[in-house]
């Protein structure tokens, strides 16, 4: 289990723990279909500490780096 920020671009992973993410962010992620057990693919990372872009079920979602550090994933 690693933080989402440790994935490489193009790497696929399964989300295993969202417990350290704030309730507000967790709710927003749930609205977009990003839940524990979901498979994601890291599409790109923005420079200078910018957000991460992940793909989940065909849609791309941007996540702040700070929030991504609190999301635990299991690389596939």
Short mmCIF file of C-alpha atoms in Angstrom, two decimals:
data_model
loop_
_atom_site.label_atom_id
_atom_site.label_comp_id
_atom_site.label_asym_id
_atom_site.label_seq_id
_atom_site.Cartn_x
_atom_site.Cartn_y
_atom_site.Cartn_z
CA UNK A 1 0.00 0.00 0.00
CA UNK A 2 1.45 3.36 -1.04
CA UNK A 3 0.27 6.95 -1.28
CA UNK A 4 -1.22 8.00 -4.62
CA UNK A 5 1.64 10.48 -5.01
CA UNK A 6 4.10 7.58 -5.31
CA UNK A 7 2.52 6.24 -8.51
CA UNK A 8 4.22 6.82 -11.85
CA UNK A 9 2.38 8.32 -14.81
CA UNK A 10 0.47 5.58 -16.61
CA UNK A 11 0.52 3.22 -13.62
CA UNK A 12 -2.76 1.59 -12.57
CA UNK A 13 -3.79 1.09 -8.95
CA UNK A 14 -6.71 0.21 -6.75
CA UNK A 15 -7.83 2.65 -4.05
CA UNK A 16 -7.69 0.87 -0.68
CA UNK A 17 -8.02 3.62 1.95
CA UNK A 18 -9.69 7.03 1.94
CA UNK A 19 -9.93 7.33 5.73
CA UNK A 20 -7.33 10.12 5.98
CA UNK A 21 -9.11 12.33 3.44
CA UNK A 22 -11.45 15.02 4.78
CA UNK A 23 -15.17 14.25 4.72
CA UNK A 24 -15.83 17.03 2.21
CA UNK A 25 -13.26 15.70 -0.27
CA UNK A 26 -14.42 12.14 0.33
CA UNK A 27 -17.96 13.21 -0.56
CA UNK A 28 -16.79 14.96 -3.74
CA UNK A 29 -14.80 11.89 -4.76
CA UNK A 30 -17.83 9.68 -4.08
CA UNK A 31 -19.96 11.96 -6.30
CA UNK A 32 -17.45 11.38 -9.11
CA UNK A 33 -17.35 7.61 -8.57
CA UNK A 34 -13.93 7.51 -6.91
CA UNK A 35 -14.41 5.13 -4.00
CA UNK A 36 -12.44 2.52 -2.13
CA UNK A 37 -11.98 -0.46 -4.42
CA UNK A 38 -12.05 1.66 -7.58
CA UNK A 39 -9.33 1.11 -10.16
CA UNK A 40 -7.58 4.27 -11.27
CA UNK A 41 -4.83 5.20 -13.69
CA UNK A 42 -2.53 8.16 -13.02
CA UNK A 43 -2.72 10.19 -16.23
CA UNK A 44 -0.39 13.07 -15.37
CA UNK A 45 1.04 15.20 -12.61
CA UNK A 46 1.23 18.97 -12.88
CA UNK A 47 4.56 20.69 -12.23
CA UNK A 48 5.45 22.86 -9.25
CA UNK A 49 3.38 20.91 -6.75
CA UNK A 50 0.22 21.03 -8.85
CA UNK A 51 -2.63 18.54 -8.87
CA UNK A 52 -2.70 14.95 -10.04
CA UNK A 53 -5.02 13.84 -12.83
CA UNK A 54 -6.44 10.34 -12.51
CA UNK A 55 -8.76 8.37 -14.75
CA UNK A 56 -11.60 6.42 -13.19
CA UNK A 57 -14.25 4.65 -15.30
CA UNK A 58 -13.37 6.73 -18.35
CA UNK A 59 -13.52 10.13 -16.69
CA UNK A 60 -10.57 12.25 -15.65
CA UNK A 61 -10.52 13.79 -12.19
CA UNK A 62 -8.04 16.32 -10.81
CA UNK A 63 -6.95 15.86 -7.19
CA UNK A 64 -4.82 18.27 -5.19
CA UNK A 65 -1.39 16.90 -4.32
CA UNK A 66 -2.13 17.38 -0.61
CA UNK A 67 -5.28 15.24 -0.91
CA UNK A 68 -3.51 12.64 -3.08
CA UNK A 69 -0.90 12.17 -0.33
CA UNK A 70 -3.71 11.00 1.97
CA UNK A 71 -5.15 8.45 -0.47
CA UNK A 72 -3.67 4.97 -0.08
CA UNK A 73 -3.56 2.78 -3.18
CA UNK A 74 -2.33 -0.67 -4.15
CA UNK A 75 -0.46 -0.71 -7.46
CA UNK A 76 -1.76 -3.31 -9.93
#
